Amino acid sequence: PAPEESKPTQPTQPGGKQLPAYLLARLKKRGIEVPSEKGGAKASKKEEKSGKEEPPLPPGWEAAVDPSYGKTYYYNTALGKTTWDRPEAETAPQVAPLPPGWEEAKDPSSGDVYYYHEVSGETSWDRPEDAAHKAKMKRCTGCGGFGRGLVKAHGYCLHCSRALNKPPPGGYEKYQPAASEPPKTAA
């Protein structure tokens, strides 16, 4: 009897999941061969040279080594994306800005952060919320006011536009109330 030929194995992700056919086809089109379970992926040259491991990949991303080039590439099957550049984890969400007049300081005895208002002298251990940011509205660059339709495209309210001589694009005409007829007098 003839010895059984070994069948080529389907490339798999770490964890034993098979890569989807559409991803394999896209990789093959680009000249990238995904190592099979037997081949395995090696550490990248960058990792070998530096001697230290890189931070973990963002969720859903996997690394593999292209056997033709010996270079590490990254793929995300959920997104259907492949890249030579290492994807970076998303940074922590930005902290909302402090309301006007509030400052952040550190208590010298405890090292804890507290907040104080320059004008009123009010202090708080809790970070004050900016109502404009919470309402997703822009503040006037001049006075700090906000409200629906208050801040125009150039970043100022009409009051500050006039006071600071910074007219809105297109001038003030479109913001003037409609001219009405003079009142009729009884004869």
PDB file of C-alpha atoms in Angstrom:
ATOM      1  CA  PRO A   1       0.000   0.000   0.000  1.00  0.00           C
ATOM      2  CA  ALA A   2       1.148   3.517  -0.824  1.00  0.00           C
ATOM      3  CA  PRO A   3       1.855   5.834   2.079  1.00  0.00           C
ATOM      4  CA  GLU A   4      -0.828   8.413   2.705  1.00  0.00           C
ATOM      5  CA  GLU A   5       0.015  11.845   1.418  1.00  0.00           C
ATOM      6  CA  SER A   6      -0.244  14.562   4.017  1.00  0.00           C
ATOM      7  CA  LYS A   7      -2.993  16.973   3.138  1.00  0.00           C
ATOM      8  CA  PRO A   8      -2.147  20.667   3.350  1.00  0.00           C
ATOM      9  CA  THR A   9      -3.703  22.139   6.449  1.00  0.00           C
ATOM     10  CA  GLN A  10      -6.045  25.105   6.343  1.00  0.00           C
ATOM     11  CA  PRO A  11      -4.378  28.204   7.874  1.00  0.00           C
ATOM     12  CA  THR A  12      -5.753  28.920  11.313  1.00  0.00           C
ATOM     13  CA  GLN A  13      -5.825  31.761  13.755  1.00  0.00           C
ATOM     14  CA  PRO A  14      -4.331  31.361  17.192  1.00  0.00           C
ATOM     15  CA  GLY A  15      -6.912  29.413  19.145  1.00  0.00           C
ATOM     16  CA  GLY A  16      -7.557  26.966  16.305  1.00  0.00           C
ATOM     17  CA  LYS A  17     -10.177  28.933  14.307  1.00  0.00           C
ATOM     18  CA  GLN A  18      -9.896  28.677  10.538  1.00  0.00           C
ATOM     19  CA  LEU A  19      -9.457  31.903   8.576  1.00  0.00           C
ATOM     20  CA  PRO A  20     -12.419  32.785   6.355  1.00  0.00           C
ATOM     21  CA  ALA A  21     -12.030  32.009   2.660  1.00  0.00           C
ATOM     22  CA  TYR A  22     -12.547  35.643   1.619  1.00  0.00           C
ATOM     23  CA  LEU A  23      -9.635  36.741   3.825  1.00  0.00           C
ATOM     24  CA  LEU A  24      -7.375  33.982   2.512  1.00  0.00           C
ATOM     25  CA  ALA A  25      -8.238  35.016  -1.064  1.00  0.00           C
ATOM     26  CA  ARG A  26      -7.452  38.701  -0.318  1.00  0.00           C
ATOM     27  CA  LEU A  27      -4.161  37.778   1.326  1.00  0.00           C
ATOM     28  CA  LYS A  28      -3.199  35.495  -1.561  1.00  0.00           C
ATOM     29  CA  LYS A  29      -4.036  38.263  -4.071  1.00  0.00           C
ATOM     30  CA  ARG A  30      -1.567  40.516  -2.252  1.00  0.00           C
ATOM     31  CA  GLY A  31       1.105  37.834  -2.278  1.00  0.00           C
ATOM     32  CA  ILE A  32       0.756  37.048   1.418  1.00  0.00           C
ATOM     33  CA  GLU A  33       0.659  33.445   2.494  1.00  0.00           C
ATOM     34  CA  VAL A  34      -0.788  32.689   5.888  1.00  0.00           C
ATOM     35  CA  PRO A  35       1.253  30.107   7.786  1.00  0.00           C
ATOM     36  CA  SER A  36      -0.651  26.932   8.551  1.00  0.00           C
ATOM     37  CA  GLU A  37      -0.971  25.414  12.000  1.00  0.00           C
ATOM     38  CA  LYS A  38       2.172  23.350  11.360  1.00  0.00           C
ATOM     39  CA  GLY A  39       4.255  26.320  10.145  1.00  0.00           C
ATOM     40  CA  GLY A  40       3.453  28.646  13.003  1.00  0.00           C
ATOM     41  CA  ALA A  41       4.394  32.279  13.272  1.00  0.00           C
ATOM     42  CA  LYS A  42       7.755  33.457  14.534  1.00  0.00           C
ATOM     43  CA  ALA A  43       8.561  36.574  16.488  1.00  0.00           C
ATOM     44  CA  SER A  44       9.201  39.576  14.277  1.00  0.00           C
ATOM     45  CA  LYS A  45      12.744  40.784  13.634  1.00  0.00           C
ATOM     46  CA  LYS A  46      11.928  43.951  15.578  1.00  0.00           C
ATOM     47  CA  GLU A  47      10.994  41.858  18.632  1.00  0.00           C
ATOM     48  CA  GLU A  48      14.099  39.696  18.257  1.00  0.00           C
ATOM     49  CA  LYS A  49      16.410  42.727  18.011  1.00  0.00           C
ATOM     50  CA  SER A  50      14.912  44.691  20.890  1.00  0.00           C
ATOM     51  CA  GLY A  51      14.551  41.673  23.150  1.00  0.00           C
ATOM     52  CA  LYS A  52      11.300  42.984  24.610  1.00  0.00           C
ATOM     53  CA  GLU A  53       7.729  42.206  23.723  1.00  0.00           C
ATOM     54  CA  GLU A  54       5.441  44.776  22.156  1.00  0.00           C
ATOM     55  CA  PRO A  55       2.170  45.726  23.884  1.00  0.00           C
ATOM     56  CA  PRO A  56      -0.786  43.440  23.172  1.00  0.00           C
ATOM     57  CA  LEU A  57      -2.740  43.945  19.974  1.00  0.00           C
ATOM     58  CA  PRO A  58      -6.172  45.569  20.111  1.00  0.00           C
ATOM     59  CA  PRO A  59      -9.120  43.148  20.428  1.00  0.00           C
ATOM     60  CA  GLY A  60      -9.819  41.233  17.203  1.00  0.00           C
ATOM     61  CA  TRP A  61      -6.339  41.729  15.701  1.00  0.00           C
ATOM     62  CA  GLU A  62      -3.923  38.862  15.148  1.00  0.00           C
ATOM     63  CA  ALA A  63      -0.310  38.742  13.936  1.00  0.00           C
ATOM     64  CA  ALA A  64       1.231  36.338  11.440  1.00  0.00           C
ATOM     65  CA  VAL A  65       4.514  36.147   9.514  1.00  0.00           C
ATOM     66  CA  ASP A  66       4.552  36.243   5.735  1.00  0.00           C
ATOM     67  CA  PRO A  67       6.829  33.318   4.744  1.00  0.00           C
ATOM     68  CA  SER A  68       7.870  35.001   1.462  1.00  0.00           C
ATOM     69  CA  TYR A  69       9.158  38.158   3.106  1.00  0.00           C
ATOM     70  CA  GLY A  70       9.607  36.970   6.687  1.00  0.00           C
ATOM     71  CA  LYS A  71       7.768  40.122   7.764  1.00  0.00           C
ATOM     72  CA  THR A  72       4.984  40.300  10.355  1.00  0.00           C
ATOM     73  CA  TYR A  73       1.571  41.433   9.153  1.00  0.00           C
ATOM     74  CA  TYR A  74      -1.639  41.968  11.076  1.00  0.00           C
ATOM     75  CA  TYR A  75      -5.206  40.960  10.261  1.00  0.00           C
ATOM     76  CA  ASN A  76      -8.640  41.411  11.736  1.00  0.00           C
ATOM     77  CA  THR A  77     -11.187  38.926  10.406  1.00  0.00           C
ATOM     78  CA  ALA A  78     -14.178  40.779  11.893  1.00  0.00           C
ATOM     79  CA  LEU A  79     -13.215  43.957  10.032  1.00  0.00           C
ATOM     80  CA  GLY A  80     -11.844  42.149   6.976  1.00  0.00           C
ATOM     81  CA  LYS A  81      -8.639  44.232   7.189  1.00  0.00           C
ATOM     82  CA  THR A  82      -4.983  43.306   6.716  1.00  0.00           C
ATOM     83  CA  THR A  83      -2.017  45.629   7.268  1.00  0.00           C
ATOM     84  CA  TRP A  84       1.770  45.573   7.525  1.00  0.00           C
ATOM     85  CA  ASP A  85       1.628  48.295  10.209  1.00  0.00           C
ATOM     86  CA  ARG A  86       1.006  47.187  13.783  1.00  0.00           C
ATOM     87  CA  PRO A  87      -2.424  48.457  14.881  1.00  0.00           C
ATOM     88  CA  GLU A  88      -2.406  50.459  18.084  1.00  0.00           C
ATOM     89  CA  ALA A  89      -4.888  50.064  20.873  1.00  0.00           C
ATOM     90  CA  GLU A  90      -7.361  52.908  21.171  1.00  0.00           C
ATOM     91  CA  THR A  91      -6.377  55.447  23.767  1.00  0.00           C
ATOM     92  CA  ALA A  92      -8.537  56.222  26.761  1.00  0.00           C
ATOM     93  CA  PRO A  93     -11.408  58.584  26.039  1.00  0.00           C
ATOM     94  CA  GLN A  94     -10.629  62.297  26.312  1.00  0.00           C
ATOM     95  CA  VAL A  95     -11.662  64.004  29.541  1.00  0.00           C
ATOM     96  CA  ALA A  96     -14.244  66.755  29.076  1.00  0.00           C
ATOM     97  CA  PRO A  97     -12.879  70.296  29.472  1.00  0.00           C
ATOM     98  CA  LEU A  98     -13.444  72.167  32.709  1.00  0.00           C
ATOM     99  CA  PRO A  99     -16.120  74.875  32.706  1.00  0.00           C
ATOM    100  CA  PRO A 100     -14.841  78.459  32.348  1.00  0.00           C
ATOM    101  CA  GLY A 101     -13.218  79.793  35.511  1.00  0.00           C
ATOM    102  CA  TRP A 102     -12.429  76.357  36.984  1.00  0.00           C
ATOM    103  CA  GLU A 103      -8.855  75.200  37.552  1.00  0.00           C
ATOM    104  CA  GLU A 104      -7.336  71.864  38.586  1.00  0.00           C
ATOM    105  CA  ALA A 105      -4.824  71.699  41.461  1.00  0.00           C
ATOM    106  CA  LYS A 106      -3.119  69.101  43.635  1.00  0.00           C
ATOM    107  CA  ASP A 107      -3.521  69.069  47.411  1.00  0.00           C
ATOM    108  CA  PRO A 108       0.056  69.163  48.796  1.00  0.00           C
ATOM    109  CA  SER A 109      -0.762  67.145  51.915  1.00  0.00           C
ATOM    110  CA  SER A 110      -2.686  64.269  50.299  1.00  0.00           C
ATOM    111  CA  GLY A 111      -1.572  64.502  46.660  1.00  0.00           C
ATOM    112  CA  ASP A 112      -5.230  64.290  45.563  1.00  0.00           C
ATOM    113  CA  VAL A 113      -6.569  66.439  42.747  1.00  0.00           C
ATOM    114  CA  TYR A 114      -9.171  69.078  43.574  1.00  0.00           C
ATOM    115  CA  TYR A 115     -10.887  71.836  41.588  1.00  0.00           C
ATOM    116  CA  TYR A 116     -11.397  75.501  42.379  1.00  0.00           C
ATOM    117  CA  HIS A 117     -13.222  78.404  40.741  1.00  0.00           C
ATOM    118  CA  GLU A 118     -11.017  81.486  40.375  1.00  0.00           C
ATOM    119  CA  VAL A 119     -13.798  84.068  40.731  1.00  0.00           C
ATOM    120  CA  SER A 120     -16.172  82.555  43.296  1.00  0.00           C
ATOM    121  CA  GLY A 121     -13.507  80.798  45.389  1.00  0.00           C
ATOM    122  CA  GLU A 122     -15.604  77.596  45.354  1.00  0.00           C
ATOM    123  CA  THR A 123     -13.643  74.320  45.699  1.00  0.00           C
ATOM    124  CA  SER A 124     -14.615  70.725  44.956  1.00  0.00           C
ATOM    125  CA  TRP A 125     -13.056  67.267  45.090  1.00  0.00           C
ATOM    126  CA  ASP A 126     -15.389  66.223  42.240  1.00  0.00           C
ATOM    127  CA  ARG A 127     -14.579  67.363  38.711  1.00  0.00           C
ATOM    128  CA  PRO A 128     -17.178  69.955  37.651  1.00  0.00           C
ATOM    129  CA  GLU A 129     -18.996  69.180  34.396  1.00  0.00           C
ATOM    130  CA  ASP A 130     -19.123  71.715  31.611  1.00  0.00           C
ATOM    131  CA  ALA A 131     -22.793  72.069  30.691  1.00  0.00           C
ATOM    132  CA  ALA A 132     -21.931  73.177  27.134  1.00  0.00           C
ATOM    133  CA  HIS A 133     -19.810  70.079  26.555  1.00  0.00           C
ATOM    134  CA  LYS A 134     -22.494  67.862  28.053  1.00  0.00           C
ATOM    135  CA  ALA A 135     -25.131  69.460  25.773  1.00  0.00           C
ATOM    136  CA  LYS A 136     -22.717  69.146  22.802  1.00  0.00           C
ATOM    137  CA  MET A 137     -22.797  72.891  22.136  1.00  0.00           C
ATOM    138  CA  LYS A 138     -19.962  75.264  21.303  1.00  0.00           C
ATOM    139  CA  ARG A 139     -19.061  78.059  23.718  1.00  0.00           C
ATOM    140  CA  CYS A 140     -18.574  81.629  22.503  1.00  0.00           C
ATOM    141  CA  THR A 141     -14.846  82.377  22.280  1.00  0.00           C
ATOM    142  CA  GLY A 142     -15.478  85.892  23.624  1.00  0.00           C
ATOM    143  CA  CYS A 143     -17.817  85.522  26.605  1.00  0.00           C
ATOM    144  CA  GLY A 144     -18.024  81.756  27.131  1.00  0.00           C
ATOM    145  CA  GLY A 145     -21.801  81.715  26.662  1.00  0.00           C
ATOM    146  CA  PHE A 146     -23.592  78.887  24.900  1.00  0.00           C
ATOM    147  CA  GLY A 147     -27.044  77.999  23.704  1.00  0.00           C
ATOM    148  CA  ARG A 148     -28.897  76.767  20.651  1.00  0.00           C
ATOM    149  CA  GLY A 149     -27.975  79.039  17.737  1.00  0.00           C
ATOM    150  CA  LEU A 150     -26.035  81.461  19.964  1.00  0.00           C
ATOM    151  CA  VAL A 151     -22.515  80.737  18.689  1.00  0.00           C
ATOM    152  CA  LYS A 152     -22.091  81.449  14.992  1.00  0.00           C
ATOM    153  CA  ALA A 153     -19.744  79.714  12.534  1.00  0.00           C
ATOM    154  CA  HIS A 154     -16.810  82.016  13.385  1.00  0.00           C
ATOM    155  CA  GLY A 155     -16.963  81.007  17.090  1.00  0.00           C
ATOM    156  CA  TYR A 156     -18.535  84.164  18.580  1.00  0.00           C
ATOM    157  CA  CYS A 157     -22.047  85.154  19.646  1.00  0.00           C
ATOM    158  CA  LEU A 158     -23.548  88.259  18.001  1.00  0.00           C
ATOM    159  CA  HIS A 159     -22.910  90.389  21.100  1.00  0.00           C
ATOM    160  CA  CYS A 160     -19.187  89.542  21.147  1.00  0.00           C
ATOM    161  CA  SER A 161     -19.010  89.864  17.354  1.00  0.00           C
ATOM    162  CA  ARG A 162     -20.157  93.482  17.649  1.00  0.00           C
ATOM    163  CA  ALA A 163     -18.187  94.298  20.809  1.00  0.00           C
ATOM    164  CA  LEU A 164     -14.938  92.798  19.486  1.00  0.00           C
ATOM    165  CA  ASN A 165     -15.540  93.902  15.874  1.00  0.00           C
ATOM    166  CA  LYS A 166     -15.464  90.334  14.561  1.00  0.00           C
ATOM    167  CA  PRO A 167     -18.399  90.133  12.138  1.00  0.00           C
ATOM    168  CA  PRO A 168     -19.749  86.694  11.247  1.00  0.00           C
ATOM    169  CA  PRO A 169     -19.201  85.384   7.707  1.00  0.00           C
ATOM    170  CA  GLY A 170     -21.686  87.140   5.430  1.00  0.00           C
ATOM    171  CA  GLY A 171     -22.157  90.072   7.825  1.00  0.00           C
ATOM    172  CA  TYR A 172     -24.865  90.905  10.339  1.00  0.00           C
ATOM    173  CA  GLU A 173     -27.697  91.392   7.825  1.00  0.00           C
ATOM    174  CA  LYS A 174     -28.984  87.841   7.971  1.00  0.00           C
ATOM    175  CA  TYR A 175     -29.258  88.064  11.772  1.00  0.00           C
ATOM    176  CA  GLN A 176     -31.306  91.308  11.814  1.00  0.00           C
ATOM    177  CA  PRO A 177     -35.020  91.094  12.527  1.00  0.00           C
ATOM    178  CA  ALA A 178     -37.204  91.608   9.475  1.00  0.00           C
ATOM    179  CA  ALA A 179     -38.077  95.237   8.883  1.00  0.00           C
ATOM    180  CA  SER A 180     -41.750  95.832   9.538  1.00  0.00           C
ATOM    181  CA  GLU A 181     -43.981  98.572   8.259  1.00  0.00           C
ATOM    182  CA  PRO A 182     -44.325 101.611  10.464  1.00  0.00           C
ATOM    183  CA  PRO A 183     -47.453 101.527  12.582  1.00  0.00           C
ATOM    184  CA  LYS A 184     -50.510 103.110  10.995  1.00  0.00           C
ATOM    185  CA  THR A 185     -51.970 106.027  12.791  1.00  0.00           C
ATOM    186  CA  ALA A 186     -55.703 106.554  13.070  1.00  0.00           C
ATOM    187  CA  ALA A 187     -56.925 109.499  11.054  1.00  0.00           C
TER     188      ALA A 187
END
